[in-house]
Tab-separated table of C-alpha atoms in Angstrom:
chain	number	residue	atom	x	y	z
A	1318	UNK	CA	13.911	3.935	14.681
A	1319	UNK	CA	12.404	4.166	18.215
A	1320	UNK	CA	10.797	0.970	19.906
A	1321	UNK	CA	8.092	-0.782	18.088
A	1322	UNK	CA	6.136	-1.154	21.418
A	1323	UNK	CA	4.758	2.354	21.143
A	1324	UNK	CA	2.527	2.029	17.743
A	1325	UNK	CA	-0.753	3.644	19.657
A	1326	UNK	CA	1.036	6.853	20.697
A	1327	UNK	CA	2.600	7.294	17.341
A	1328	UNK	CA	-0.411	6.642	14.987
A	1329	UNK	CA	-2.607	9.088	17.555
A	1330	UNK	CA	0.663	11.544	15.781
A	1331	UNK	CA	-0.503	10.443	12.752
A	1332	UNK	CA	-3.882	11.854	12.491
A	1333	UNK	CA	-2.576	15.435	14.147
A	1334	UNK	CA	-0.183	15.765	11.782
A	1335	UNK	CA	-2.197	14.865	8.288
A	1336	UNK	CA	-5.055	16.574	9.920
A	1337	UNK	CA	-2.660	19.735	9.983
A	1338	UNK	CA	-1.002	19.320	6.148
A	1339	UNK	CA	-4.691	18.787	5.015
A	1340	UNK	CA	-5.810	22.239	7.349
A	1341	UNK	CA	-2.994	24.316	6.066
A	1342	UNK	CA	-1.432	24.990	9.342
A	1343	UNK	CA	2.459	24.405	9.742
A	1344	UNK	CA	3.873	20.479	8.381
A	1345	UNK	CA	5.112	18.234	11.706
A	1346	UNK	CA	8.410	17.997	12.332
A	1347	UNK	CA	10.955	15.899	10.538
A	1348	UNK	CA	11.135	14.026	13.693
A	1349	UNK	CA	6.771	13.876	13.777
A	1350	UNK	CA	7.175	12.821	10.323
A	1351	UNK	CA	9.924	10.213	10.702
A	1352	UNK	CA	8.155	8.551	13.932
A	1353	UNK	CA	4.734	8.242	12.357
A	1354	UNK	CA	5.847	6.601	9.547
A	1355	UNK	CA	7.408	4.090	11.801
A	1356	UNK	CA	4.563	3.406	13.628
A	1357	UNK	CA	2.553	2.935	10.295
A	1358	UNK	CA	5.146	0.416	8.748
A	1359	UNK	CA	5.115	-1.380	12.330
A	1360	UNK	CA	1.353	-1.652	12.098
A	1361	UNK	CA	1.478	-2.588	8.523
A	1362	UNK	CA	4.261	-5.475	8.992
A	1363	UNK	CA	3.460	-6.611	12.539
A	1364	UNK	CA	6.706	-5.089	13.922
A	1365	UNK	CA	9.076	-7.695	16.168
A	1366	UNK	CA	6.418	-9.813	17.250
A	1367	UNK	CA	5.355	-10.054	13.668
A	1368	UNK	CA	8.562	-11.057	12.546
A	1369	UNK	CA	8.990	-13.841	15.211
A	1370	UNK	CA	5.648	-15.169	14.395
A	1371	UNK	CA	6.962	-15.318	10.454
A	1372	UNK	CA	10.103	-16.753	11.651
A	1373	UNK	CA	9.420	-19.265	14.127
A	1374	UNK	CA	7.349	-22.314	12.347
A	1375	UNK	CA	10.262	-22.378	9.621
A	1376	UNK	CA	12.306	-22.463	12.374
A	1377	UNK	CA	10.963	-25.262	14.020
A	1378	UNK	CA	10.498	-27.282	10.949
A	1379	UNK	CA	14.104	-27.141	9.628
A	1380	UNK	CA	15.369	-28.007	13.425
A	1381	UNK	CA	13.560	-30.888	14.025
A	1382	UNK	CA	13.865	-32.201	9.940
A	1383	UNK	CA	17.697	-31.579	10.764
A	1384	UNK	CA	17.647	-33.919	13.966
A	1385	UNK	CA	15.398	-36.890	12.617
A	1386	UNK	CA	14.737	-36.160	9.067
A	1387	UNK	CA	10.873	-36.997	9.508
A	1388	UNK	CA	8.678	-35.160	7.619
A	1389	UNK	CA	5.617	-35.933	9.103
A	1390	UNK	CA	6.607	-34.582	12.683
A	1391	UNK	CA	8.227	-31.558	11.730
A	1392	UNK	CA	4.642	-30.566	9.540
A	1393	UNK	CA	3.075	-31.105	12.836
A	1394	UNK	CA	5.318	-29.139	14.900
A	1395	UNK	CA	5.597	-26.570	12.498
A	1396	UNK	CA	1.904	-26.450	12.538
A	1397	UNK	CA	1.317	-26.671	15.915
A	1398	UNK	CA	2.988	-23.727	16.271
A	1399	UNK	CA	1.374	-21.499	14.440
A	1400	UNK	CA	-1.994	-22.207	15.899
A	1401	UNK	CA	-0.345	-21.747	19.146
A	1402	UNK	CA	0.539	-18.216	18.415
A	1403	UNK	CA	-3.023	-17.915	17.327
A	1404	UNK	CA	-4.303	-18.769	20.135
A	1405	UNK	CA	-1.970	-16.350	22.819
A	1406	UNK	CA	-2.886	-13.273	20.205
A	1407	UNK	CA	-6.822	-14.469	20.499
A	1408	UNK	CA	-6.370	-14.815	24.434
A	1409	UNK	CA	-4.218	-11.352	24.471
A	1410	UNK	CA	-7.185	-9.987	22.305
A	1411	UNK	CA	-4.295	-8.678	20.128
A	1412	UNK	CA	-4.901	-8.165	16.445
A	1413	UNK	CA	-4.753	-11.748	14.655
A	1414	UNK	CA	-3.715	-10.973	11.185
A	1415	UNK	CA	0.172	-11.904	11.372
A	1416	UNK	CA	-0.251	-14.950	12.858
A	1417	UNK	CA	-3.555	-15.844	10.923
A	1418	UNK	CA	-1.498	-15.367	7.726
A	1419	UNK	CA	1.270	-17.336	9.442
A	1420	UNK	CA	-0.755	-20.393	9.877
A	1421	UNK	CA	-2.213	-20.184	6.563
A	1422	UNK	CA	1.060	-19.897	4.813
A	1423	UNK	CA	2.454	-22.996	6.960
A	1424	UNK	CA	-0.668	-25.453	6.790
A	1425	UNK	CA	0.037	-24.636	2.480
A	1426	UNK	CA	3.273	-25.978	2.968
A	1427	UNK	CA	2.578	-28.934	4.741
A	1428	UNK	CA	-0.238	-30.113	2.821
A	1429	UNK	CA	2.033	-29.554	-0.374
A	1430	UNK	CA	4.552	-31.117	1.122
A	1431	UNK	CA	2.596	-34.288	2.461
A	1432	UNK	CA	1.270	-34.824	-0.981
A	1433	UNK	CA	4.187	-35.032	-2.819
A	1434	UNK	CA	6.143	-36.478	-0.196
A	1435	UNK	CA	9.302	-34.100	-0.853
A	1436	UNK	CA	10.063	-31.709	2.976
A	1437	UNK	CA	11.589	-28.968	0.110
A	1438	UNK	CA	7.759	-28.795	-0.846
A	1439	UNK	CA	7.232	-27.503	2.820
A	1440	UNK	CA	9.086	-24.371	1.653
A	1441	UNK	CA	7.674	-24.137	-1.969
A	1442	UNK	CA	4.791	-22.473	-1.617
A	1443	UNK	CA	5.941	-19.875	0.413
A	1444	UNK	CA	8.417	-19.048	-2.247
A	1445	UNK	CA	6.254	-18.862	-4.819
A	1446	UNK	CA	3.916	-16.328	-2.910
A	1447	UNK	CA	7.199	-14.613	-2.475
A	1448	UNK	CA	7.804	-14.566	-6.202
A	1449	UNK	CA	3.782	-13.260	-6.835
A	1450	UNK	CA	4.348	-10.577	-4.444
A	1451	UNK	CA	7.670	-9.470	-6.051
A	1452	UNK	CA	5.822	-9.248	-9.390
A	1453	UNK	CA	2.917	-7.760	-8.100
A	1454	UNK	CA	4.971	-4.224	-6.302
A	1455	UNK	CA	6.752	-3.974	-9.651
A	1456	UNK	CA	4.036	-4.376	-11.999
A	1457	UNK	CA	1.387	-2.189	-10.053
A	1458	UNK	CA	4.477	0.369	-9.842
A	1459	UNK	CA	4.676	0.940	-13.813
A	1460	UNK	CA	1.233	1.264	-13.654
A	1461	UNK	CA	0.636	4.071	-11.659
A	1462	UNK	CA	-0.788	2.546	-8.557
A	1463	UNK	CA	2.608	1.292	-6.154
A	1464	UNK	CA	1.124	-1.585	-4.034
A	1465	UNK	CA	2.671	-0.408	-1.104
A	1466	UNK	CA	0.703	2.675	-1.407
A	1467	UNK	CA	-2.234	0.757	-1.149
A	1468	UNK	CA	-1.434	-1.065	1.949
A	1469	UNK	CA	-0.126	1.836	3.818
A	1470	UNK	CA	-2.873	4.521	2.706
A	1471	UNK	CA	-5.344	3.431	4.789
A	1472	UNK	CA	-3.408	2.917	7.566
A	1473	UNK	CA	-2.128	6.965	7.346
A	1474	UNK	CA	-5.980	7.863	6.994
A	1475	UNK	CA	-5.130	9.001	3.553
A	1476	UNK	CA	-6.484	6.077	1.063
A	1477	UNK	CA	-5.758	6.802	-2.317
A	1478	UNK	CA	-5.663	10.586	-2.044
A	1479	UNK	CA	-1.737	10.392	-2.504
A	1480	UNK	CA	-2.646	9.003	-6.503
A	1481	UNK	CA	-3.681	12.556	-7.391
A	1482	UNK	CA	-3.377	14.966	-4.668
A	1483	UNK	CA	-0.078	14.400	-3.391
A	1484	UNK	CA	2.147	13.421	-6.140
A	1485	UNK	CA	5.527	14.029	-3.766
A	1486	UNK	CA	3.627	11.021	-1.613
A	1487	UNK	CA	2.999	8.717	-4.450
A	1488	UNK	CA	6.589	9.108	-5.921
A	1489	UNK	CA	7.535	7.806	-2.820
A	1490	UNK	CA	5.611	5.123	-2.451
A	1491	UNK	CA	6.753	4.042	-5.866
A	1492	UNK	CA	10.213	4.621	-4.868
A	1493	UNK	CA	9.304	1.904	-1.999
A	1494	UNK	CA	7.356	-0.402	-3.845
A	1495	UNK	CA	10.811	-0.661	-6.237
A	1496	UNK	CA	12.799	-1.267	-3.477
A	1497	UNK	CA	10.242	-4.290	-2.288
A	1498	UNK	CA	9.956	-5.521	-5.545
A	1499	UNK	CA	13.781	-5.981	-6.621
A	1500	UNK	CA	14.818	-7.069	-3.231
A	1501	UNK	CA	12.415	-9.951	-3.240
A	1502	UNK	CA	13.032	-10.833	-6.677
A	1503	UNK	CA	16.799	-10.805	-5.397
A	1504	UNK	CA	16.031	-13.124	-2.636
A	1505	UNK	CA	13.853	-15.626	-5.098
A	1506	UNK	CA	16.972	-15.851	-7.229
A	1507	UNK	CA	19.015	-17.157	-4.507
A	1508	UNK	CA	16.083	-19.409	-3.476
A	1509	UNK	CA	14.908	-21.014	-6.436
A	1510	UNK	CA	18.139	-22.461	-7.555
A	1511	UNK	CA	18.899	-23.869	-3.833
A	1512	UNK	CA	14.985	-25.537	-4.626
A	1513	UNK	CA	16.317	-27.444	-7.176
A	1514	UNK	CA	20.169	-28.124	-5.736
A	1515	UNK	CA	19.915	-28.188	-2.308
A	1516	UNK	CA	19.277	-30.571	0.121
A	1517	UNK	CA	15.839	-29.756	2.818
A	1518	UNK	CA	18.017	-28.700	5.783
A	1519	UNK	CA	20.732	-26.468	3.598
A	1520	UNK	CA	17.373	-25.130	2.038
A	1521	UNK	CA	15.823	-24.384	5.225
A	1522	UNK	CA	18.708	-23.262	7.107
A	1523	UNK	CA	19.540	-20.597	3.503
A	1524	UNK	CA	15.351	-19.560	3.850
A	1525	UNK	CA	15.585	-18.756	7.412
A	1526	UNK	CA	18.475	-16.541	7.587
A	1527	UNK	CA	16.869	-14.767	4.672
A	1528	UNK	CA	14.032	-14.407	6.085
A	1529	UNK	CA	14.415	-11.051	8.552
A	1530	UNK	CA	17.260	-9.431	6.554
A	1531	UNK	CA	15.687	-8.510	3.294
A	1532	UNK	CA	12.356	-7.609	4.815
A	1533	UNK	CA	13.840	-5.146	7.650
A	1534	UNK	CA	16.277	-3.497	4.600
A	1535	UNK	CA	12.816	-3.244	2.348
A	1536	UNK	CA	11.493	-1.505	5.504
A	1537	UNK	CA	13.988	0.509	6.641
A	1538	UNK	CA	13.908	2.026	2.824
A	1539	UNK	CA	10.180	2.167	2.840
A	1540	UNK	CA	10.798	4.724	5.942
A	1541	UNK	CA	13.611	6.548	4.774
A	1542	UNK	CA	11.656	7.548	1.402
A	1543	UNK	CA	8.395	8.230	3.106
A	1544	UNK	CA	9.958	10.227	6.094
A	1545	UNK	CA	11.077	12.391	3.344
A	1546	UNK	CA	7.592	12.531	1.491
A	1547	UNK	CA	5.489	15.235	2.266
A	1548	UNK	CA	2.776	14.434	4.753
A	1549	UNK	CA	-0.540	12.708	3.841
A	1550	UNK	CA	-3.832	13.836	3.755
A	1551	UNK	CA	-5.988	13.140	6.205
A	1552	UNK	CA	-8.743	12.269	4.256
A	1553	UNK	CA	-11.356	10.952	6.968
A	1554	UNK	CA	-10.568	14.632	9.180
A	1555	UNK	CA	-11.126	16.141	5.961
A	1556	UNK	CA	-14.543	13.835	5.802
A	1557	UNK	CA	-15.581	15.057	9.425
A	1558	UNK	CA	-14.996	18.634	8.713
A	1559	UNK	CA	-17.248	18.889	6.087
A	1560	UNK	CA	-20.008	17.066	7.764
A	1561	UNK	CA	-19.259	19.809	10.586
A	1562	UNK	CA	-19.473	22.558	8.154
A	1563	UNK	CA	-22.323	21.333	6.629
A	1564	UNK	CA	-24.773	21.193	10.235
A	1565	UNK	CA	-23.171	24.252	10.336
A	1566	UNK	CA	-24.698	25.763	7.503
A	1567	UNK	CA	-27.887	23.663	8.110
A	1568	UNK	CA	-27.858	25.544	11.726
A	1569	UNK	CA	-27.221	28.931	10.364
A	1570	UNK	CA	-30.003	28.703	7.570
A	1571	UNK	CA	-32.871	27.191	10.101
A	1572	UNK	CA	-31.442	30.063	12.255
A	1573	UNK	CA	-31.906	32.624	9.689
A	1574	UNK	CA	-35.128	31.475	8.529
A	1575	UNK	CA	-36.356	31.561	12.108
A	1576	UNK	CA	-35.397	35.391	12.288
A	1577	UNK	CA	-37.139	35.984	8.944
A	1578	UNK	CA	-40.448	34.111	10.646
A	1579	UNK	CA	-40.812	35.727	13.457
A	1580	UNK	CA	-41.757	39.596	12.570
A	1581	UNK	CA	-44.187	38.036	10.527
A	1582	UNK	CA	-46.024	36.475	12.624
A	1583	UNK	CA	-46.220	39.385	15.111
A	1584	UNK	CA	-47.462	40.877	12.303
């Protein structure tokens, strides 16, 4: 996979090559196809900044509750954190989503855990979301509409044309959404039980170095089925080109109705 850095260059790839499939002129490259799909699922997931910003609250929290085993500052820091990420992406005018969804995600656990007094609780809502998302790929998989189809669609320009135009596209994205939904259910059944048996830190410690690994192997499959999938369809090109043909045909009939005027009125 080349360097997530690069997202711009490869989603301006993106539209060229599903304006093409939808056109009828010659599919991109396996390479084309391979390399826009990257820079999709980077945009989609937030790529290695993303993952930092997902990875570095927990971090923080389960260090400093290791050290001093105080609750109340490691919430902070934790916290404190995540706004702080805010605010570079806001000063960077970067997009805000990842870390917006960061510091939602953390301020859950540390009101949860503040309440009930327990630092596991910092982690508990996280895992439960984890659990809800796990559910939710599987469950809109059998019926019919993969959730990861519906993230990624608009973000290839294609919506939800794959659901009954491009039936090689949606049996990958089902193929995907499997591979999401068993490897997070995978990671909840090593979680869960730690919940209940393990200490805050050993928790923490376990949730942070399962943090990247699952999501970069539910990636890395998400590529390596849609790579193969045929291209999508470009439905907002397809959009423009009508509205083109259509002034074109409005131009053509005022045109024609002008030649049919003017004899006439000479006439």
């Amino acid at each position: 996979m080349t360097s997530p850095d690069k997202p711009a260059a490869s989603t301006a790839s993106s539209t060229s090559s599903a304006s093409a499939a939808s056109s009828g002129t010659p599919a991109a490259s396996d390479g084309d196809a391979k390399a826009v799909t990257e820079a999709a699922l980077f945009e989609a997931f937030g790529g290695l900044r993303g993952m930092v910003e997902t990875v570095l609250p927990g971090l923080l929290f389960v260090t400093i509750f290791t050290v001093n085993k105080d609750l109340h500052t490691s919430a902070i820091a934790a916290l404190a954190v995540s706004l702080l990420l805010v605010v570079v992406r806001l000063i960077r005018r970067d997009t805000v989503k990842h870390a917006f969804s960061g510091v939602f995600g953390v301020a859950f656990g540390v009101v949860f855990a503040m309440m009930t007094g327990n630092a596991k609780d910092f982690y508990l809502p996280g895992m439960i979301y984890t659990l809800g998302l796990a559910v939710a790929y599987i469950v809109t998989t059998l019926a019919g509409v993969p959730l990861i189809g519906l993230i990624l669609g608009p973000i290839f320009k294609e919506n939800l044309s794959w659901r009954t135009r491009n039936p090689g596209r949606k049996k990958a994205y089902a193929k995907a959404s499997w591979a999401w939904g068993l490897i997070l259910l995978a990671k909840c059944a090593i979680l869960f039980p730690l919940y209940w048996w393990a200490d805050t830190a050993q928790l923490g410690w376990i949730l942070i170095a399962l943090k990247i690994p699952p999501f970069l192997l539910a990636v890395y499959l998400t590529w390596v089925f849609l790579a193969k999938a045929p291209p999508p369809i470009d439905v907002f090109a397809e959009m423009e080109a009508e509205e083109r043909a259509e002034k074109e045909r409005a131009a053509v009939a005022a045109a024609t109705a002008g030649d049919g005027s003017g004899p006439r009125h000479r006439r």
